[in-house]
Amino acid sequence: MTSRLEQLRTVLKKNDVEAIFIQSAANRRYLSGFTGTAGSLLVTGANAYFITDFRYIQQAKEQCPDYEIVEQTSTAYKNLAELIKKHDIASLAFEKEHVSYASFEALQHYCQGINLKPTDGIVEEIRMTKDDNELAVLQEAADVADSAFSHITHFIKPGMKETEVRDELEFFMRKQGADASSFDIIVASGYRSALPHGVASEKVIEKGELVTLDFGAYYKGYCSDITRTVAVGSPSEELKAIYNTVYEAQLKAVSEIKAGMTGKEADTVAREYIKENGYGGYFGHGLGHGLGMEVHEGPRLSPKGERTLEPGMVVTVEPGIYVPELGGTRIEDDIVITKDGNKRLTKSPKELMVIGE
């Protein structure tokens, strides 16, 4: 199997890039295996350096066997400049999406006379396609989320605050081995379920309401992301209609998404179904996004998603309907694209579940 460094060097050569400076935490971990919180990489056609301060030298030596470890002096940019001079590097690429203006000024100061090349998504493009080891960890992260959903359906009761449900989900996932939540947990009940990103509030969950639960486990460096909407007591007929429309749209999308489709084509499958059933104006976000070391990666499943889906890509499928002052529903699974279609990583039941009665 081609190593990640070799893949990166192939891309650098293809893009006529002499060397690249990596500061993104996710890209740093992906390329080096380092799990600490401070460090940067310099990768050239023949050399690879890990620059970090004295706190992480021993950890970097143990976790980054493919890198020469450089102890940071006053600033990583000074060490970077010394390495550039040592190897007579004339041009240096940097990740423009992960460099602040202050950092760019430091790069300019220490790398005077060097051609600085802003790049976009070089490592992220490699990360889009997961290898077997990554897929195994992503499945474990999804299993943690599935277990958490099963647990929480026996926990939610009318009269609870959304924050109580959030905290129980967080605590349960950590007990299952998660390092953290993948993102701020969404618990949105009643009229708040019409908020696509309605993070948990002090609102009390009442009978007859839909409750949207959107959460995931950050596990061994990878994220899961699942959404289920449940009813606490019997919901109204209108809320049932909303739920059933999202449910059918999600089933249809999962059944049809496959390699060779663009993100836009995948999005259209669910979007057209929702539109045909009268709720087109209430589905305002994309169908999904890539998933991996970060909870939002490429490719995008949206009306603007031009990237073609390929085997090994992991994406979410999460249509939703949100009716202001009434409520809403979102149902989300994580799937991996395969040669013949896709495989679900999240397996929690999706039929309307009435709990807390």
Short mmCIF file of C-alpha atoms in Angstrom, two decimals:
data_model
loop_
_atom_site.label_atom_id
_atom_site.label_comp_id
_atom_site.label_asym_id
_atom_site.label_seq_id
_atom_site.Cartn_x
_atom_site.Cartn_y
_atom_site.Cartn_z
CA MET A 1 0.00 0.00 0.00
CA THR A 2 1.32 3.42 -0.93
CA SER A 3 2.16 5.41 2.18
CA ARG A 4 0.46 8.70 2.87
CA LEU A 5 3.75 10.54 2.51
CA GLU A 6 4.29 8.94 -0.89
CA GLN A 7 0.78 9.94 -1.96
CA LEU A 8 1.44 13.51 -0.84
CA ARG A 9 4.75 13.66 -2.70
CA THR A 10 3.07 12.41 -5.86
CA VAL A 11 0.50 15.21 -5.59
CA LEU A 12 3.20 17.79 -4.86
CA LYS A 13 5.18 16.73 -7.92
CA LYS A 14 2.06 16.81 -10.07
CA ASN A 15 1.33 20.36 -8.90
CA ASP A 16 4.97 21.45 -9.29
CA VAL A 17 5.30 22.08 -5.55
CA GLU A 18 8.80 21.80 -4.12
CA ALA A 19 7.85 21.55 -0.43
CA ILE A 20 4.80 22.03 1.77
CA PHE A 21 4.34 23.33 5.31
CA ILE A 22 1.47 21.65 7.18
CA GLN A 23 -0.18 23.25 10.22
CA SER A 24 -3.72 21.80 10.14
CA ALA A 25 -4.22 19.53 13.17
CA ALA A 26 -6.17 16.92 11.18
CA ASN A 27 -3.71 16.89 8.28
CA ARG A 28 -0.78 16.72 10.70
CA ARG A 29 -2.25 13.66 12.41
CA TYR A 30 -3.23 12.04 9.10
CA LEU A 31 0.27 12.35 7.64
CA SER A 32 2.35 11.69 10.74
CA GLY A 33 0.23 9.76 13.26
CA PHE A 34 0.93 12.37 15.94
CA THR A 35 -1.93 12.69 18.45
CA GLY A 36 -0.61 15.67 20.41
CA THR A 37 -1.80 19.24 20.10
CA ALA A 38 1.28 21.15 18.92
CA GLY A 39 3.48 20.63 15.92
CA SER A 40 3.94 21.33 12.22
CA LEU A 41 5.31 19.42 9.26
CA LEU A 42 7.70 20.24 6.45
CA VAL A 43 7.55 17.72 3.61
CA THR A 44 9.85 17.86 0.59
CA GLY A 45 10.47 15.41 -2.23
CA ALA A 46 13.05 13.57 -0.14
CA ASN A 47 12.71 14.69 3.47
CA ALA A 48 10.05 14.95 6.14
CA TYR A 49 10.39 16.99 9.33
CA PHE A 50 8.19 17.25 12.41
CA ILE A 51 8.69 20.52 14.29
CA THR A 52 7.42 20.67 17.87
CA ASP A 53 8.36 22.03 21.27
CA PHE A 54 10.08 20.18 24.12
CA ARG A 55 6.77 18.96 25.61
CA TYR A 56 6.13 16.65 22.66
CA ILE A 57 9.61 15.57 21.53
CA GLN A 58 9.43 12.09 23.06
CA GLN A 59 5.84 11.54 21.90
CA ALA A 60 6.74 12.63 18.37
CA LYS A 61 9.73 10.25 18.30
CA GLU A 62 7.44 7.37 19.26
CA GLN A 63 4.50 8.23 16.97
CA CYS A 64 6.23 9.67 13.88
CA PRO A 65 8.88 7.17 12.70
CA ASP A 66 8.88 8.56 9.14
CA TYR A 67 9.86 12.05 10.31
CA GLU A 68 13.02 13.68 11.56
CA ILE A 69 12.07 15.42 14.79
CA VAL A 70 13.12 19.05 15.16
CA GLU A 71 12.81 20.74 18.54
CA GLN A 72 11.18 24.12 18.19
CA THR A 73 13.24 27.07 19.37
CA SER A 74 11.60 30.47 19.64
CA THR A 75 9.06 29.79 16.86
CA ALA A 76 8.37 27.01 14.38
CA TYR A 77 8.79 29.52 11.55
CA LYS A 78 12.44 30.09 12.49
CA ASN A 79 13.11 26.33 12.39
CA LEU A 80 11.24 26.15 9.10
CA ALA A 81 13.43 28.87 7.61
CA GLU A 82 16.57 27.04 8.72
CA LEU A 83 15.40 23.82 7.07
CA ILE A 84 14.46 25.64 3.88
CA LYS A 85 17.93 27.17 3.74
CA LYS A 86 19.56 23.80 4.49
CA HIS A 87 17.84 22.15 1.52
CA ASP A 88 18.04 25.17 -0.77
CA ILE A 89 14.25 25.26 -1.22
CA ALA A 90 13.13 28.10 -3.49
CA SER A 91 9.34 27.72 -3.16
CA LEU A 92 7.12 26.64 -0.27
CA ALA A 93 3.45 25.72 -0.32
CA PHE A 94 1.26 26.40 2.70
CA GLU A 95 -2.37 25.59 3.56
CA LYS A 96 -4.19 28.86 3.00
CA GLU A 97 -7.34 27.67 4.79
CA HIS A 98 -5.38 26.91 7.96
CA VAL A 99 -3.05 29.90 8.16
CA SER A 100 -4.10 33.05 9.98
CA TYR A 101 -2.99 36.44 8.75
CA ALA A 102 -0.57 36.69 11.69
CA SER A 103 0.93 33.33 10.71
CA PHE A 104 1.25 34.45 7.11
CA GLU A 105 3.10 37.55 8.25
CA ALA A 106 5.47 35.31 10.23
CA LEU A 107 6.01 33.12 7.17
CA GLN A 108 6.87 36.17 5.11
CA HIS A 109 9.22 37.46 7.78
CA TYR A 110 11.20 34.27 8.25
CA CYS A 111 11.04 33.04 4.66
CA GLN A 112 12.14 36.20 2.87
CA GLY A 113 13.15 35.52 -0.72
CA ILE A 114 11.15 32.27 -0.79
CA ASN A 115 8.22 31.93 -3.19
CA LEU A 116 5.25 31.24 -0.91
CA LYS A 117 2.48 29.29 -2.67
CA PRO A 118 -1.01 29.20 -1.10
CA THR A 119 -2.62 25.80 -1.65
CA ASP A 120 -6.15 24.55 -1.10
CA GLY A 121 -7.09 21.00 -0.16
CA ILE A 122 -3.97 19.10 -1.22
CA VAL A 123 -4.00 16.80 1.81
CA GLU A 124 -7.79 16.90 2.13
CA GLU A 125 -8.08 15.44 -1.37
CA ILE A 126 -6.00 12.43 -0.30
CA ARG A 127 -8.03 12.10 2.90
CA MET A 128 -11.31 11.86 0.99
CA THR A 129 -10.73 8.20 0.13
CA LYS A 130 -10.44 6.05 3.23
CA ASP A 131 -8.28 2.93 3.50
CA ASP A 132 -9.40 -0.27 5.21
CA ASN A 133 -7.96 0.71 8.58
CA GLU A 134 -9.79 4.04 8.51
CA LEU A 135 -13.05 2.36 7.54
CA ALA A 136 -12.70 -0.05 10.45
CA VAL A 137 -12.31 2.84 12.91
CA LEU A 138 -15.19 4.75 11.32
CA GLN A 139 -17.36 1.67 11.77
CA GLU A 140 -16.40 1.54 15.45
CA ALA A 141 -17.25 5.23 15.83
CA ALA A 142 -20.62 4.58 14.18
CA ASP A 143 -21.23 1.63 16.51
CA VAL A 144 -20.68 3.90 19.51
CA ALA A 145 -23.24 6.35 18.13
CA ASP A 146 -25.73 3.56 17.46
CA SER A 147 -25.33 2.29 21.03
CA ALA A 148 -25.87 5.81 22.32
CA PHE A 149 -29.10 6.16 20.36
CA SER A 150 -30.42 2.87 21.69
CA HIS A 151 -29.57 4.00 25.22
CA ILE A 152 -31.09 7.45 24.92
CA THR A 153 -34.45 6.16 23.67
CA HIS A 154 -34.89 4.54 27.09
CA PHE A 155 -33.76 7.67 28.88
CA ILE A 156 -35.85 10.49 27.38
CA LYS A 157 -39.02 11.34 29.28
CA PRO A 158 -41.45 14.26 29.14
CA GLY A 159 -40.38 16.98 31.55
CA MET A 160 -36.66 16.59 30.87
CA LYS A 161 -34.59 19.48 29.63
CA GLU A 162 -32.80 19.15 26.29
CA THR A 163 -29.50 19.72 28.10
CA GLU A 164 -30.14 16.65 30.28
CA VAL A 165 -30.47 14.52 27.15
CA ARG A 166 -27.32 16.08 25.67
CA ASP A 167 -25.30 15.36 28.79
CA GLU A 168 -26.48 11.75 28.94
CA LEU A 169 -25.49 11.20 25.30
CA GLU A 170 -22.04 12.71 25.91
CA PHE A 171 -21.45 10.69 29.08
CA PHE A 172 -22.64 7.45 27.51
CA MET A 173 -20.41 7.81 24.42
CA ARG A 174 -17.37 8.52 26.55
CA LYS A 175 -18.09 5.39 28.61
CA GLN A 176 -18.10 3.47 25.31
CA GLY A 177 -14.59 4.67 24.49
CA ALA A 178 -15.18 7.95 22.67
CA ASP A 179 -12.68 10.73 23.39
CA ALA A 180 -15.40 13.35 22.93
CA SER A 181 -18.43 14.23 20.87
CA SER A 182 -17.74 14.87 17.20
CA PHE A 183 -19.42 18.29 17.57
CA ASP A 184 -21.81 20.18 19.86
CA ILE A 185 -24.70 17.76 20.36
CA ILE A 186 -28.04 18.87 18.90
CA VAL A 187 -31.16 18.13 20.94
CA ALA A 188 -34.07 20.12 19.50
CA SER A 189 -37.63 19.45 20.68
CA GLY A 190 -41.03 20.77 19.66
CA TYR A 191 -40.86 24.07 17.78
CA ARG A 192 -37.05 23.99 18.17
CA SER A 193 -36.86 20.89 15.96
CA ALA A 194 -37.39 23.34 13.10
CA LEU A 195 -33.86 24.65 13.82
CA PRO A 196 -31.41 22.58 11.75
CA HIS A 197 -28.59 23.33 14.21
CA GLY A 198 -30.61 23.70 17.39
CA VAL A 199 -27.99 22.77 19.97
CA ALA A 200 -29.44 21.69 23.31
CA SER A 201 -31.17 24.39 25.35
CA GLU A 202 -32.95 24.62 28.69
CA LYS A 203 -36.28 23.94 26.96
CA VAL A 204 -38.36 21.21 28.58
CA ILE A 205 -39.42 18.31 26.35
CA GLU A 206 -43.18 17.94 26.29
CA LYS A 207 -45.61 15.22 25.20
CA GLY A 208 -46.60 15.20 21.54
CA GLU A 209 -43.32 16.77 20.41
CA LEU A 210 -40.74 15.56 17.94
CA VAL A 211 -37.17 15.57 19.25
CA THR A 212 -34.26 15.73 16.82
CA LEU A 213 -31.04 14.15 18.12
CA ASP A 214 -27.91 14.88 16.09
CA PHE A 215 -24.66 13.63 17.61
CA GLY A 216 -21.57 11.57 16.97
CA ALA A 217 -18.55 10.00 18.63
CA TYR A 218 -15.01 11.27 18.18
CA TYR A 219 -13.23 7.93 18.42
CA LYS A 220 -9.55 7.10 17.76
CA GLY A 221 -9.23 10.29 15.72
CA TYR A 222 -12.34 9.78 13.56
CA CYS A 223 -15.90 11.06 13.70
CA SER A 224 -19.33 9.53 13.40
CA ASP A 225 -22.42 11.65 12.77
CA ILE A 226 -25.95 10.35 13.18
CA THR A 227 -29.35 12.02 13.39
CA ARG A 228 -32.61 10.45 14.47
CA THR A 229 -35.89 12.20 15.22
CA VAL A 230 -38.18 10.57 17.76
CA ALA A 231 -41.64 11.38 19.07
CA VAL A 232 -42.23 11.80 22.79
CA GLY A 233 -45.84 10.76 22.99
CA SER A 234 -48.05 10.67 19.91
CA PRO A 235 -47.35 13.57 17.47
CA SER A 236 -49.90 15.38 15.29
CA GLU A 237 -50.82 14.12 11.83
CA GLU A 238 -48.91 17.01 10.25
CA LEU A 239 -45.75 16.13 12.14
CA LYS A 240 -46.20 12.49 11.11
CA ALA A 241 -46.48 13.58 7.47
CA ILE A 242 -43.27 15.57 7.77
CA TYR A 243 -41.51 12.62 9.35
CA ASN A 244 -42.69 10.12 6.76
CA THR A 245 -41.61 12.39 3.89
CA VAL A 246 -38.08 12.71 5.30
CA TYR A 247 -37.98 8.99 6.06
CA GLU A 248 -38.88 8.01 2.49
CA ALA A 249 -36.50 10.60 1.01
CA GLN A 250 -33.64 9.30 3.14
CA LEU A 251 -34.37 5.66 2.26
CA LYS A 252 -34.50 6.56 -1.43
CA ALA A 253 -31.21 8.45 -1.30
CA VAL A 254 -29.38 5.69 0.58
CA SER A 255 -30.68 3.10 -1.88
CA GLU A 256 -29.56 5.07 -4.96
CA ILE A 257 -26.27 6.76 -4.04
CA LYS A 258 -23.31 5.07 -5.71
CA ALA A 259 -19.87 5.63 -7.18
CA GLY A 260 -19.90 7.70 -10.35
CA MET A 261 -22.62 10.08 -9.16
CA THR A 262 -21.75 13.67 -8.38
CA GLY A 263 -22.62 15.19 -5.03
CA LYS A 264 -25.23 17.26 -6.83
CA GLU A 265 -26.87 14.17 -8.36
CA ALA A 266 -27.00 12.47 -4.97
CA ASP A 267 -28.57 15.57 -3.41
CA THR A 268 -31.20 15.72 -6.16
CA VAL A 269 -32.53 12.23 -5.31
CA ALA A 270 -33.80 13.32 -1.89
CA ARG A 271 -34.49 16.94 -2.79
CA GLU A 272 -36.84 16.09 -5.64
CA TYR A 273 -38.78 13.62 -3.49
CA ILE A 274 -39.28 16.22 -0.76
CA LYS A 275 -40.29 18.80 -3.36
CA GLU A 276 -42.81 16.44 -4.97
CA ASN A 277 -44.43 15.94 -1.58
CA GLY A 278 -44.95 19.64 -0.98
CA TYR A 279 -42.07 20.47 1.35
CA GLY A 280 -39.46 21.72 -1.12
CA GLY A 281 -39.22 25.11 0.54
CA TYR A 282 -38.41 23.59 3.92
CA PHE A 283 -35.22 21.68 3.02
CA GLY A 284 -32.61 24.41 3.06
CA HIS A 285 -29.29 22.59 3.48
CA GLY A 286 -27.32 20.05 1.46
CA LEU A 287 -28.03 16.34 1.64
CA GLY A 288 -24.72 15.52 3.26
CA HIS A 289 -20.98 15.89 3.58
CA GLY A 290 -17.82 13.88 3.77
CA LEU A 291 -16.83 12.38 7.11
CA GLY A 292 -13.51 11.27 8.56
CA MET A 293 -10.97 12.86 10.87
CA GLU A 294 -13.20 15.93 10.80
CA VAL A 295 -16.97 15.92 10.97
CA HIS A 296 -17.23 18.06 7.82
CA GLU A 297 -14.94 17.03 4.98
CA GLY A 298 -15.22 16.66 1.23
CA PRO A 299 -17.06 15.67 -0.84
CA ARG A 300 -20.25 17.71 -0.48
CA LEU A 301 -23.66 16.28 -1.31
CA SER A 302 -25.43 19.50 -2.23
CA PRO A 303 -26.76 21.46 -5.22
CA LYS A 304 -23.18 22.72 -5.63
CA GLY A 305 -21.47 19.34 -5.22
CA GLU A 306 -19.58 18.76 -8.46
CA ARG A 307 -17.14 16.17 -7.07
CA THR A 308 -17.73 12.62 -8.33
CA LEU A 309 -18.24 10.01 -5.62
CA GLU A 310 -15.63 7.25 -5.54
CA PRO A 311 -15.31 3.95 -3.65
CA GLY A 312 -13.86 4.49 -0.18
CA MET A 313 -15.44 7.89 0.36
CA VAL A 314 -17.56 8.20 3.50
CA VAL A 315 -20.48 10.62 3.45
CA THR A 316 -23.55 11.48 5.48
CA VAL A 317 -27.08 11.29 4.05
CA GLU A 318 -29.28 13.67 6.02
CA PRO A 319 -32.39 15.15 4.41
CA GLY A 320 -34.58 17.30 6.60
CA ILE A 321 -37.78 19.33 6.67
CA TYR A 322 -38.06 22.34 8.99
CA VAL A 323 -41.35 24.19 9.38
CA PRO A 324 -40.99 27.32 11.53
CA GLU A 325 -43.06 27.42 14.75
CA LEU A 326 -44.25 23.85 14.14
CA GLY A 327 -41.27 21.54 14.11
CA GLY A 328 -39.11 19.42 11.86
CA THR A 329 -37.37 16.16 11.19
CA ARG A 330 -33.92 15.10 10.07
CA ILE A 331 -32.72 11.52 9.57
CA GLU A 332 -29.01 10.89 8.97
CA ASP A 333 -26.80 7.91 8.28
CA ASP A 334 -23.10 7.54 7.58
CA ILE A 335 -22.36 5.47 4.47
CA VAL A 336 -19.24 4.36 2.64
CA ILE A 337 -19.31 4.43 -1.15
CA THR A 338 -18.53 1.04 -2.70
CA LYS A 339 -18.04 -0.24 -6.26
CA ASP A 340 -21.62 -1.51 -6.33
CA GLY A 341 -23.42 1.19 -4.33
CA ASN A 342 -22.85 1.96 -0.67
CA LYS A 343 -22.73 0.39 2.76
CA ARG A 344 -24.33 1.84 5.88
CA LEU A 345 -22.08 2.36 8.87
CA THR A 346 -24.89 3.59 11.15
CA LYS A 347 -27.63 1.03 11.60
CA SER A 348 -30.07 2.49 14.15
CA PRO A 349 -33.76 2.03 13.27
CA LYS A 350 -35.32 4.89 11.30
CA GLU A 351 -39.05 4.22 11.48
CA LEU A 352 -40.94 6.75 13.61
CA MET A 353 -40.35 5.79 17.21
CA VAL A 354 -42.75 6.92 19.92
CA ILE A 355 -41.07 6.95 23.34
CA GLY A 356 -41.62 8.33 26.83
CA GLU A 357 -45.29 7.46 27.09
#
